[in-house]
PDB file of C-alpha atoms in Angstrom:
ATOM      1  CA  MET A 337      -0.327  -0.224  -0.241  1.00 48.00           C
ATOM      2  CA  PRO A 338       0.960   3.433  -0.777  1.00 50.00           C
ATOM      3  CA  GLN A 339       2.458   5.545   2.140  1.00 55.00           C
ATOM      4  CA  ILE A 340      -0.555   6.911   4.122  1.00 59.00           C
ATOM      5  CA  GLY A 341      -0.416  10.685   4.836  1.00 54.00           C
ATOM      6  CA  LYS A 342      -2.072  14.338   5.238  1.00 52.00           C
ATOM      7  CA  THR A 343      -0.202  16.210   2.621  1.00 47.00           C
ATOM      8  CA  THR A 344      -1.850  17.057  -0.976  1.00 48.00           C
ATOM      9  CA  ARG A 345       0.961  14.046  -2.668  1.00 58.00           C
ATOM     10  CA  ASN A 346       0.355  11.139  -0.008  1.00 72.00           C
ATOM     11  CA  ARG A 347      -3.443  11.934   0.286  1.00 87.00           C
ATOM     12  CA  ILE A 348      -5.692   8.902   1.165  1.00 89.00           C
ATOM     13  CA  THR A 349      -7.766   7.922  -1.971  1.00 91.00           C
ATOM     14  CA  ALA A 350     -11.350   6.929  -1.738  1.00 90.00           C
ATOM     15  CA  GLU A 351     -10.303   3.703  -2.678  1.00 93.00           C
ATOM     16  CA  GLN A 352      -7.956   3.346   0.089  1.00 93.00           C
ATOM     17  CA  ARG A 353     -10.688   4.547   1.984  1.00 92.00           C
ATOM     18  CA  ARG A 354     -13.083   1.665   0.557  1.00 92.00           C
ATOM     19  CA  ASP A 355     -10.253  -0.765   1.804  1.00 93.00           C
ATOM     20  CA  TRP A 356     -10.973  -1.236   5.739  1.00 93.00           C
ATOM     21  CA  PRO A 357      -9.358  -4.123   6.645  1.00 94.00           C
ATOM     22  CA  ASN A 358      -5.893  -2.758   5.108  1.00 94.00           C
ATOM     23  CA  LEU A 359      -6.532   0.746   6.802  1.00 95.00           C
ATOM     24  CA  PRO A 360      -5.123   2.031   9.899  1.00 95.00           C
ATOM     25  CA  THR A 361      -8.341   2.901  11.693  1.00 95.00           C
ATOM     26  CA  MET A 362      -6.530   6.396  12.822  1.00 94.00           C
ATOM     27  CA  TYR A 363      -7.303   7.043   9.063  1.00 95.00           C
ATOM     28  CA  TRP A 364     -11.043   5.850   8.785  1.00 96.00           C
ATOM     29  CA  ASN A 365     -14.277   8.230   8.090  1.00 95.00           C
ATOM     30  CA  THR A 366     -17.379   8.112   7.550  1.00 95.00           C
ATOM     31  CA  LEU A 367     -16.973   6.198   3.579  1.00 94.00           C
ATOM     32  CA  THR A 368     -14.483   3.815   5.644  1.00 96.00           C
ATOM     33  CA  PHE A 369     -16.928   2.868   8.434  1.00 96.00           C
ATOM     34  CA  THR A 370     -19.964   2.370   5.702  1.00 95.00           C
ATOM     35  CA  GLU A 371     -17.646  -0.166   3.737  1.00 96.00           C
ATOM     36  CA  TYR A 372     -16.688  -1.882   7.237  1.00 97.00           C
ATOM     37  CA  PHE A 373     -20.545  -2.727   7.788  1.00 96.00           C
ATOM     38  CA  ARG A 374     -20.813  -3.625   4.364  1.00 96.00           C
ATOM     39  CA  GLY A 375     -18.207  -6.129   4.918  1.00 96.00           C
ATOM     40  CA  MET A 376     -19.222  -7.137   8.298  1.00 96.00           C
ATOM     41  CA  ASN A 377     -22.822  -7.570   7.415  1.00 96.00           C
ATOM     42  CA  LYS A 378     -21.592  -9.723   4.545  1.00 96.00           C
ATOM     43  CA  LEU A 379     -19.256 -11.965   6.228  1.00 95.00           C
ATOM     44  CA  LEU A 380     -20.984 -12.309   9.421  1.00 95.00           C
ATOM     45  CA  TYR A 381     -24.713 -13.056   7.970  1.00 93.00           C
ATOM     46  CA  GLY A 382     -23.874 -13.914   4.390  1.00 93.00           C
ATOM     47  CA  ALA A 383     -26.409 -10.781   3.588  1.00 92.00           C
ATOM     48  CA  GLU A 384     -26.162  -7.307   1.732  1.00 94.00           C
ATOM     49  CA  TYR A 385     -26.470  -4.178   3.543  1.00 94.00           C
ATOM     50  CA  ALA A 386     -28.956  -1.408   3.518  1.00 92.00           C
ATOM     51  CA  PRO A 387     -28.679   1.272   5.649  1.00 92.00           C
ATOM     52  CA  LEU A 388     -31.042   2.377   8.754  1.00 89.00           C
ATOM     53  CA  ARG A 389     -33.804   4.659   6.724  1.00 88.00           C
ATOM     54  CA  ASN A 390     -31.943   6.018   3.826  1.00 92.00           C
ATOM     55  CA  TRP A 391     -27.740   6.404   3.249  1.00 92.00           C
ATOM     56  CA  LYS A 392     -27.916  10.537   4.391  1.00 94.00           C
ATOM     57  CA  PHE A 393     -29.426   9.211   8.065  1.00 94.00           C
ATOM     58  CA  GLU A 394     -26.800   6.568   8.408  1.00 94.00           C
ATOM     59  CA  GLN A 395     -23.763   8.383   6.982  1.00 94.00           C
ATOM     60  CA  GLY A 396     -24.729  11.224   9.466  1.00 95.00           C
ATOM     61  CA  VAL A 397     -25.024   9.076  12.022  1.00 94.00           C
ATOM     62  CA  ILE A 398     -21.531   7.164  11.928  1.00 96.00           C
ATOM     63  CA  LYS A 399     -20.188  11.102  11.243  1.00 96.00           C
ATOM     64  CA  ARG A 400     -21.321  12.466  14.295  1.00 96.00           C
ATOM     65  CA  GLN A 401     -19.775   9.832  16.237  1.00 96.00           C
ATOM     66  CA  LEU A 402     -16.575   9.504  14.454  1.00 96.00           C
ATOM     67  CA  ASP A 403     -16.383  13.318  15.263  1.00 96.00           C
ATOM     68  CA  GLU A 404     -17.424  12.862  19.032  1.00 95.00           C
ATOM     69  CA  TYR A 405     -15.199   9.729  19.590  1.00 95.00           C
ATOM     70  CA  GLY A 406     -12.742   9.120  16.950  1.00 95.00           C
ATOM     71  CA  PRO A 407     -12.138   6.606  14.791  1.00 96.00           C
ATOM     72  CA  GLU A 408     -10.528   4.133  16.984  1.00 95.00           C
ATOM     73  CA  ILE A 409     -12.926   4.350  20.035  1.00 95.00           C
ATOM     74  CA  LEU A 410     -15.809   4.258  17.227  1.00 96.00           C
ATOM     75  CA  ARG A 411     -14.053   0.924  15.914  1.00 96.00           C
ATOM     76  CA  ALA A 412     -13.816  -0.659  18.843  1.00 96.00           C
ATOM     77  CA  ALA A 413     -17.504  -0.086  20.044  1.00 96.00           C
ATOM     78  CA  PHE A 414     -18.607  -1.381  16.541  1.00 97.00           C
ATOM     79  CA  ASP A 415     -16.865  -4.347  16.858  1.00 96.00           C
ATOM     80  CA  GLU A 416     -17.978  -5.006  20.360  1.00 96.00           C
ATOM     81  CA  CYS A 417     -21.710  -4.135  18.161  1.00 96.00           C
ATOM     82  CA  PHE A 418     -20.744  -7.248  15.653  1.00 96.00           C
ATOM     83  CA  ARG A 419     -19.147  -9.559  18.855  1.00 96.00           C
ATOM     84  CA  THR A 420     -22.792  -9.409  20.486  1.00 95.00           C
ATOM     85  CA  TYR A 421     -25.291  -8.627  18.078  1.00 95.00           C
ATOM     86  CA  ARG A 422     -27.311 -11.950  16.951  1.00 93.00           C
ATOM     87  CA  SER A 423     -29.110 -12.079  13.810  1.00 90.00           C
ATOM     88  CA  THR A 424     -32.843 -12.715  13.635  1.00 91.00           C
ATOM     89  CA  HIS A 425     -35.374 -13.461  10.773  1.00 92.00           C
ATOM     90  CA  ASP A 426     -36.489  -9.828  11.285  1.00 91.00           C
ATOM     91  CA  TYR A 427     -33.366  -8.054  11.617  1.00 91.00           C
ATOM     92  CA  PRO A 428     -30.743 -10.299   9.565  1.00 94.00           C
ATOM     93  CA  ILE A 429     -28.253  -7.418   9.906  1.00 95.00           C
ATOM     94  CA  LEU A 430     -26.795  -4.971  11.594  1.00 95.00           C
ATOM     95  CA  THR A 431     -26.978  -1.359  10.981  1.00 95.00           C
ATOM     96  CA  ALA A 432     -24.648   1.134  11.701  1.00 95.00           C
ATOM     97  CA  GLY A 433     -28.156   3.707  12.426  1.00 93.00           C
ATOM     98  CA  PHE A 434     -29.259   0.461  15.100  1.00 94.00           C
ATOM     99  CA  ALA A 435     -25.736   0.398  16.581  1.00 95.00           C
ATOM    100  CA  VAL A 436     -25.449   3.755  17.693  1.00 94.00           C
ATOM    101  CA  ALA A 437     -28.962   4.355  18.293  1.00 91.00           C
ATOM    102  CA  TYR A 438     -29.065   1.489  20.699  1.00 92.00           C
ATOM    103  CA  ARG A 439     -25.992  -0.634  21.036  1.00 92.00           C
ATOM    104  CA  ILE A 440     -22.675   1.790  21.838  1.00 93.00           C
ATOM    105  CA  ASN A 441     -24.507   3.964  24.937  1.00 91.00           C
ATOM    106  CA  GLY A 442     -23.405   0.810  26.867  1.00 92.00           C
ATOM    107  CA  ILE A 443     -19.792   0.416  24.932  1.00 95.00           C
ATOM    108  CA  ILE A 444     -18.579   3.377  24.631  1.00 94.00           C
ATOM    109  CA  PRO A 445     -18.223   4.653  28.561  1.00 95.00           C
ATOM    110  CA  LYS A 446     -16.355   1.676  29.194  1.00 95.00           C
ATOM    111  CA  LEU A 447     -14.305   2.258  26.291  1.00 94.00           C
ATOM    112  CA  LEU A 448     -13.697   5.574  27.168  1.00 95.00           C
ATOM    113  CA  ALA A 449     -12.619   4.623  30.781  1.00 95.00           C
ATOM    114  CA  GLU A 450     -10.206   1.708  29.861  1.00 94.00           C
ATOM    115  CA  LYS A 451      -8.525   4.276  27.630  1.00 92.00           C
ATOM    116  CA  ALA A 452      -8.553   6.660  30.348  1.00 94.00           C
ATOM    117  CA  GLU A 453      -6.974   3.859  32.538  1.00 94.00           C
ATOM    118  CA  ALA A 454      -4.543   2.880  30.507  1.00 92.00           C
ATOM    119  CA  GLU A 455      -3.238   6.155  29.641  1.00 91.00           C
ATOM    120  CA  ARG A 456      -3.225   6.989  33.726  1.00 92.00           C
ATOM    121  CA  ARG A 457      -0.759   3.575  33.555  1.00 91.00           C
ATOM    122  CA  GLU A 458       1.357   4.911  30.710  1.00 90.00           C
ATOM    123  CA  THR A 459       1.915   8.137  32.508  1.00 87.00           C
ATOM    124  CA  GLU A 460       2.993   6.440  35.973  1.00 86.00           C
ATOM    125  CA  LYS A 461       5.212   4.317  34.472  1.00 82.00           C
ATOM    126  CA  GLN A 462       6.689   6.968  32.349  1.00 80.00           C
ATOM    127  CA  ALA A 463       7.439   8.853  35.541  1.00 77.00           C
ATOM    128  CA  ALA A 464       8.638   5.887  37.501  1.00 75.00           C
ATOM    129  CA  SER A 465      10.901   5.372  34.661  1.00 70.00           C
ATOM    130  CA  THR A 466      12.564   9.058  34.863  1.00 66.00           C
ATOM    131  CA  VAL A 467      12.890   8.857  38.794  1.00 58.00           C
ATOM    132  CA  SER A 468      14.755   5.553  38.084  1.00 62.00           C
ATOM    133  CA  ALA A 469      16.919   7.416  35.286  1.00 60.00           C
ATOM    134  CA  ALA A 470      17.672  10.441  37.675  1.00 60.00           C
ATOM    135  CA  GLU A 471      18.170   8.031  40.764  1.00 66.00           C
ATOM    136  CA  LEU A 472      20.778   6.258  38.688  1.00 60.00           C
ATOM    137  CA  LYS A 473      22.815   9.271  37.680  1.00 66.00           C
ATOM    138  CA  ALA A 474      22.768  10.418  41.157  1.00 67.00           C
ATOM    139  CA  LEU A 475      24.333   7.232  41.969  1.00 63.00           C
ATOM    140  CA  TRP A 476      26.930   7.733  39.692  1.00 62.00           C
TER     141      TRP A 476
END
């Protein structure tokens, strides 16, 4: 895959955005999440994807969540939705609109708490290693 970046020369193409399995999550946008839902529904349920209500509604829902939480948290929430969703005869696929309206409200707070805890541990670890380095210098 070509180098990915924000400069005009290395701009991510629409084709790269559609290739969600190979695009790092930090670069995902509304198109990537739409393709992710298409691909996951085909893979897990063997069904073609159809949006909740219509495409404009669904892409607006994804965009709002993407702006609020970022691609990493949103993808982790959607991964959990797919992991726990059980299709039925009446609802054979998982749509992004349904996931946002009914599923991720209980998932995202947990993900945010885990992220904050991991960041806290990392900060403490860095502080401890800095103190240790300073102590070692004092010993020399």
